[in-house]
Tab-separated table of C-alpha atoms and ligand atoms in Angstrom:
chain	number	residue	atom	x	y	z
A	1	MET	CA	91.154	99.731	87.497
A	2	ALA	CA	92.067	100.002	84.001
A	3	LEU	CA	94.896	98.791	81.882
A	4	GLU	CA	97.740	101.054	82.067
A	5	ARG	CA	100.070	101.805	79.169
A	6	ILE	CA	103.778	100.870	80.390
A	7	THR	CA	105.371	101.166	76.719
A	8	PRO	CA	104.008	102.277	73.560
A	9	ARG	CA	102.495	98.871	72.845
A	10	VAL	CA	102.085	97.200	76.220
A	11	PHE	CA	99.557	97.795	78.902
A	12	VAL	CA	99.232	96.252	82.320
A	13	GLU	CA	96.199	96.024	84.845
A	14	THR	CA	97.882	95.362	88.297
A	15	SER	CA	95.173	96.119	90.529
A	16	ASN	CA	92.820	93.045	90.096
A	17	LEU	CA	92.801	90.552	92.811
A	18	GLY	CA	94.849	87.558	91.486
A	19	SER	CA	97.679	87.761	88.600
A	20	ASN	CA	98.512	90.999	86.934
A	21	ASN	CA	96.984	91.028	83.241
A	22	SER	CA	99.037	92.341	80.363
A	23	LEU	CA	98.110	93.359	76.981
A	24	ILE	CA	100.465	93.434	73.964
A	25	VAL	CA	99.172	95.410	71.003
A	26	GLY	CA	100.383	94.132	67.754
A	27	SER	CA	99.726	95.260	64.260
A	28	GLU	CA	97.652	92.095	63.586
A	29	GLY	CA	96.169	91.581	66.730
A	30	ASN	CA	96.892	91.310	70.295
A	31	ILE	CA	97.951	88.992	73.334
A	32	LEU	CA	96.791	88.659	76.660
A	33	VAL	CA	99.376	87.327	79.353
A	34	ASP	CA	97.225	85.686	82.319
A	35	SER	CA	93.691	86.059	82.584
A	36	PRO	CA	91.976	87.292	85.631
A	37	HIS	CA	90.810	85.689	88.838
A	38	ARG	CA	87.594	87.032	89.298
A	39	PRO	CA	85.032	86.492	86.750
A	40	THR	CA	83.641	90.284	86.908
A	41	ASP	CA	87.058	91.358	86.000
A	42	ALA	CA	87.866	88.875	83.295
A	43	ILE	CA	84.473	90.244	81.489
A	44	GLU	CA	85.636	93.871	82.096
A	45	LEU	CA	89.037	92.869	80.721
A	46	ALA	CA	87.829	91.087	77.819
A	47	ARG	CA	85.861	94.350	76.948
A	48	GLU	CA	88.651	96.788	77.436
A	49	ALA	CA	91.270	94.512	75.582
A	50	GLN	CA	89.293	94.437	72.551
A	51	GLU	CA	88.876	98.103	72.347
A	52	HIS	CA	92.708	97.766	71.443
A	53	GLY	CA	91.873	95.449	68.677
A	54	ARG	CA	91.447	91.872	68.297
A	55	LEU	CA	92.395	89.304	71.198
A	56	ARG	CA	94.178	86.458	69.266
A	57	PHE	CA	96.100	85.001	72.141
A	58	VAL	CA	95.854	84.393	76.038
A	59	VAL	CA	98.968	83.058	77.678
A	60	ASN	CA	98.662	81.436	80.844
A	61	THR	CA	102.171	81.406	82.793
A	62	ASP	CA	101.038	78.489	85.097
A	63	HIS	CA	97.723	76.676	85.990
A	64	HIS	CA	96.641	78.410	89.285
A	65	PRO	CA	93.150	79.694	89.320
A	66	ASP	CA	94.613	83.189	89.696
A	67	HIS	CA	95.904	82.997	86.276
A	68	THR	CA	93.529	80.996	84.501
A	69	ILE	CA	89.834	81.091	85.987
A	70	GLY	CA	89.301	84.212	83.428
A	71	ASN	CA	90.159	82.146	80.422
A	72	PHE	CA	86.409	81.151	80.200
A	73	TRP	CA	85.544	84.502	79.329
A	74	MET	CA	88.142	85.517	76.573
A	75	PRO	CA	88.060	85.178	73.012
A	76	GLY	CA	91.195	83.676	71.365
A	77	GLU	CA	93.353	80.753	71.694
A	78	ILE	CA	94.493	79.763	75.150
A	79	VAL	CA	98.269	79.075	75.043
A	80	SER	CA	100.393	77.499	77.875
A	81	HIS	CA	103.398	75.020	78.610
A	82	ALA	CA	102.238	71.481	78.014
A	83	GLY	CA	102.203	70.817	81.783
A	84	THR	CA	99.700	73.471	82.515
A	85	ARG	CA	97.288	71.997	80.046
A	86	LYS	CA	97.737	68.771	81.876
A	87	ARG	CA	97.328	70.092	85.348
A	88	LEU	CA	94.083	71.878	84.251
A	89	ILE	CA	92.615	68.703	83.068
A	90	GLU	CA	93.787	66.504	85.888
A	91	GLU	CA	93.580	68.998	88.922
A	92	ALA	CA	90.561	71.149	87.714
A	93	PRO	CA	89.237	73.062	90.999
A	94	SER	CA	86.206	71.523	92.173
A	95	ASP	CA	82.736	73.125	91.994
A	96	GLU	CA	82.507	73.436	95.569
A	97	TYR	CA	86.050	75.076	95.511
A	98	LEU	CA	84.969	77.699	92.921
A	99	GLN	CA	81.612	78.144	94.607
A	100	ASN	CA	82.947	78.884	98.010
A	101	LEU	CA	85.823	81.169	96.561
A	102	MET	CA	83.533	83.233	94.608
A	103	ALA	CA	81.338	83.716	97.526
A	104	ARG	CA	84.232	85.399	99.066
A	105	ILE	CA	86.250	87.046	96.357
A	106	ASP	CA	83.522	87.779	93.848
A	107	PRO	CA	80.273	87.418	94.969
A	108	GLU	CA	78.423	89.413	91.938
A	109	ALA	CA	79.808	86.615	89.676
A	110	LEU	CA	78.142	83.538	91.255
A	111	PRO	CA	75.406	83.815	89.115
A	112	LEU	CA	77.836	83.719	85.967
A	113	MET	CA	79.353	80.560	87.410
A	114	GLY	CA	76.341	78.454	86.227
A	115	ASP	CA	77.649	77.165	82.921
A	116	TYR	CA	81.264	77.803	84.013
A	117	LYS	CA	83.931	75.103	82.705
A	118	VAL	CA	87.725	75.123	83.055
A	119	ARG	CA	89.002	76.343	79.714
A	120	ILE	CA	92.006	74.556	78.940
A	121	PRO	CA	94.835	75.498	76.734
A	122	ASP	CA	94.228	74.893	72.906
A	123	VAL	CA	97.943	75.469	71.896
A	124	VAL	CA	100.881	74.077	73.989
A	125	PHE	CA	104.651	74.167	73.976
A	126	ILE	CA	107.321	72.096	75.415
A	127	ASN	CA	110.721	74.068	75.343
A	128	GLU	CA	110.003	77.331	73.489
A	129	MET	CA	107.412	78.966	71.217
A	130	THR	CA	107.170	82.434	69.810
A	131	LEU	CA	103.564	84.025	69.064
A	132	HIS	CA	103.649	86.777	66.319
A	133	VAL	CA	101.005	89.188	65.924
A	134	GLY	CA	102.022	91.470	63.097
A	135	ASP	CA	104.929	93.818	64.007
A	136	LEU	CA	105.231	92.518	67.444
A	137	SER	CA	105.976	89.061	68.883
A	138	LEU	CA	106.128	87.259	72.132
A	139	GLU	CA	108.590	84.716	72.988
A	140	LEU	CA	107.767	82.010	75.404
A	141	SER	CA	110.254	79.710	77.259
A	142	PHE	CA	109.539	77.047	79.369
A	143	GLN	CA	111.018	77.841	82.828
A	144	PRO	CA	110.361	75.666	85.995
A	145	GLY	CA	110.329	77.747	89.261
A	146	HIS	CA	107.160	78.616	90.757
A	147	THR	CA	105.622	75.669	89.285
A	148	ALA	CA	107.214	72.816	87.250
A	149	ASN	CA	105.217	74.242	84.134
A	150	SER	CA	106.023	78.083	84.544
A	151	LEU	CA	106.932	79.912	81.663
A	152	LEU	CA	108.693	83.497	80.805
A	153	ALA	CA	107.298	85.487	78.167
A	154	TYR	CA	109.442	88.096	76.484
A	155	CYS	CA	108.427	91.019	74.001
A	156	PRO	CA	111.932	91.563	72.365
A	157	GLN	CA	110.378	94.981	70.215
A	158	GLU	CA	109.231	96.585	73.663
A	159	HIS	CA	112.037	95.043	75.973
A	160	VAL	CA	109.347	93.966	78.348
A	161	LEU	CA	109.842	90.500	80.234
A	162	PHE	CA	106.572	88.989	81.834
A	163	SER	CA	107.765	86.607	84.348
A	164	GLY	CA	104.481	85.218	85.949
A	165	ASP	CA	105.034	84.031	89.432
A	166	ILE	CA	108.535	83.143	88.829
A	167	PHE	CA	109.068	86.893	90.007
A	168	CYS	CA	106.536	88.838	92.307
A	169	GLU	CA	106.926	92.493	93.556
A	170	ALA	CA	103.990	91.616	96.153
A	171	GLY	CA	105.774	89.323	98.534
A	172	LEU	CA	106.228	85.839	98.080
A	173	PRO	CA	103.704	83.449	96.288
A	174	SER	CA	102.981	80.209	97.441
A	175	PHE	CA	105.760	77.226	97.040
A	176	GLN	CA	103.397	74.501	97.117
A	177	ASP	CA	104.448	73.522	93.455
A	178	SER	CA	108.251	74.815	93.516
A	179	ARG	CA	111.219	73.085	93.851
A	180	VAL	CA	113.637	75.223	95.650
A	181	ALA	CA	116.458	74.741	93.192
A	182	ASP	CA	114.221	75.428	90.425
A	183	TRP	CA	113.096	78.658	92.336
A	184	PHE	CA	116.426	80.080	92.473
A	185	SER	CA	117.577	78.935	88.817
A	186	ALA	CA	114.375	80.631	87.379
A	187	LEU	CA	115.508	83.915	89.030
A	188	GLU	CA	118.939	83.613	87.174
A	189	ALA	CA	116.909	83.144	84.029
A	190	VAL	CA	114.763	86.054	84.406
A	191	GLU	CA	118.231	88.089	84.960
A	192	ALA	CA	119.731	86.792	81.874
A	193	PHE	CA	117.172	88.670	79.555
A	194	ASP	CA	117.694	92.043	78.169
A	195	PHE	CA	114.700	93.635	79.341
A	196	GLU	CA	114.003	97.224	80.328
A	197	ILE	CA	110.799	96.472	82.091
A	198	LEU	CA	109.876	93.441	84.366
A	199	VAL	CA	106.054	92.826	84.700
A	200	PRO	CA	105.638	90.447	87.833
A	201	GLY	CA	103.050	87.724	88.222
A	202	HIS	CA	101.662	89.845	91.194
A	203	GLY	CA	102.486	93.523	92.325
A	204	ASP	CA	103.951	96.654	90.728
A	205	VAL	CA	105.847	96.459	87.364
A	206	ALA	CA	109.544	96.734	88.515
A	207	ASP	CA	113.043	96.851	87.049
A	208	ARG	CA	116.140	94.626	87.495
A	209	SER	CA	117.032	95.980	90.901
A	210	ALA	CA	113.903	94.304	92.310
A	211	ILE	CA	115.026	90.863	91.657
A	212	GLU	CA	117.780	90.676	94.339
A	213	ARG	CA	115.162	91.909	97.037
A	214	TYR	CA	112.916	88.947	95.650
A	215	ARG	CA	115.822	86.584	95.912
A	216	ALA	CA	116.515	87.765	99.424
A	217	GLN	CA	112.852	87.131	100.655
A	218	GLY	CA	113.069	83.668	99.573
A	219	ARG	CA	116.377	83.182	100.733
A	220	GLU	CA	115.117	84.180	104.109
A	221	VAL	CA	112.095	81.709	104.338
A	222	VAL	CA	114.477	78.722	103.147
A	223	GLN	CA	116.967	79.657	105.844
A	224	LYS	CA	114.073	79.633	108.449
A	225	VAL	CA	113.189	76.220	107.401
A	226	ALA	CA	116.802	75.063	107.506
A	227	ALA	CA	116.983	76.367	110.949
A	228	ALA	CA	113.971	74.599	112.066
A	229	ILE	CA	115.435	71.227	110.651
A	230	ALA	CA	118.990	72.045	112.492
A	231	ALA	CA	117.056	72.568	115.487
A	232	GLY	CA	115.438	69.322	115.114
A	233	HIS	CA	112.218	70.472	114.512
A	234	ASP	CA	109.955	68.068	112.472
A	235	CYS	CA	107.851	69.321	109.429
A	236	ASP	CA	104.583	69.932	111.346
A	237	GLN	CA	106.508	71.865	114.109
A	238	ALA	CA	108.180	73.991	110.955
A	239	MET	CA	104.735	74.612	109.255
A	240	ASP	CA	103.508	76.097	112.732
A	241	GLU	CA	106.383	78.401	113.160
A	242	ILE	CA	107.201	79.785	110.025
A	243	ARG	CA	105.362	82.368	107.989
A	244	PHE	CA	106.482	84.665	105.285
A	245	GLU	CA	105.502	87.940	103.992
A	246	ASP	CA	102.327	87.279	101.377
A	247	ARG	CA	100.776	90.477	99.936
A	248	ILE	CA	99.288	88.427	96.965
A	249	HIS	CA	96.486	86.474	98.984
A	250	VAL	CA	95.805	88.973	101.683
A	251	ASP	CA	93.207	91.974	102.137
A	252	THR	CA	94.642	95.454	100.483
A	253	ASP	CA	93.091	98.782	99.994
A	254	GLN	CA	92.242	97.794	96.623
A	255	TYR	CA	90.756	94.420	96.895
A	256	ILE	CA	89.492	91.747	99.426
A	257	GLY	CA	91.776	88.912	99.884
A	258	TYR	CA	91.600	85.325	100.500
A	259	PRO	CA	89.989	83.931	103.713
A	260	ASP	CA	92.317	83.207	106.439
A	261	ASP	CA	92.244	79.645	106.479
A	262	LEU	CA	93.429	79.526	102.878
A	263	ILE	CA	96.338	81.737	103.497
A	264	GLU	CA	97.398	79.682	106.506
A	265	MET	CA	96.957	76.508	103.943
A	266	PHE	CA	99.058	78.236	101.427
A	267	GLN	CA	101.997	78.931	103.949
A	268	ARG	CA	101.622	75.587	105.633
A	269	ARG	CA	102.102	73.722	102.182
A	270	SER	CA	104.929	76.098	101.228
A	271	VAL	CA	107.025	75.439	104.239
A	272	SER	CA	106.507	71.660	103.906
A	273	ARG	CA	107.533	71.657	100.257
A	274	ILE	CA	110.823	73.483	101.249
A	275	TYR	CA	111.445	71.195	104.292
A	276	GLU	CA	111.238	68.281	102.148
A	277	ASP	CA	113.753	69.669	99.640
A	278	LEU	CA	116.122	70.735	102.245
A	279	VAL	CA	116.102	67.207	103.883
A	280	ALA	CA	116.884	65.673	100.513
A	281	ASN	CA	119.715	68.522	99.900
A	282	PRO	CA	120.883	70.617	102.611
A	283	ASN	CA	123.284	72.430	100.314
A	284	LEU	CA	120.125	74.354	98.959
A	285	VAL	CA	120.308	76.544	101.814
A	286	ASP	CA	123.446	78.112	100.177
A	287	ARG	CA	121.731	79.422	96.819
B	1	ZN	ZN1	99.876	83.641	90.813
């Protein structure tokens, strides 16, 4: 586990449980995209990041705990879409949830959680904003898709796009905060950028060709839900029947994943969310 250099000035950590964490190293300081899920990883990454200079900004691509819990252990200003800040305030994970989660994914961190509080973003934007760290910049743009408050982050000097969970290389993330129409539109927005390297929210660093594979995975789930509706199955039945490939929340060689009951919950909520959208607009199945 260590930051891996993917361009002269961009480093990525893809082996932590939870989101990928990327470091952009400018002449006047650094930017981190997404903070680690596990506190022990966050402490280690904060140390490692500062070996490359001063960490000035931490960007959260959405409000989910796997992108934001580590904020607490990071120096610098936390930056996000305004909606991410709002949701972190209004839907902060409970102490009980965090204790249970940490007991499972990071038991060593339990003693570190005593003074933990959700660290909400200091700087927010509505449509777009650019962070400058000397000779490098990071262009943030609002892009609903994985959530209603997701963003895309583009480093034009290094031609790297950080997609957050709008695009994942490791199977599909939860749809529980997605709208089906936005989910597909966001992939078109990703394709419109002039990038050479695509850093996903989860999984390996990718290129343009991976987007079509990902879109096909999403389409497959949407079509399964559409087929359940066409067969007259209600939402509960559809939730019982439909599963999709989720390599984000499950165990791998590199890490222990989420408890089975949580993975089950993500998938049920995802199917329910898609079901609701398809009932309102059956044409979505053709996206
Ligand atoms: Zn995520």
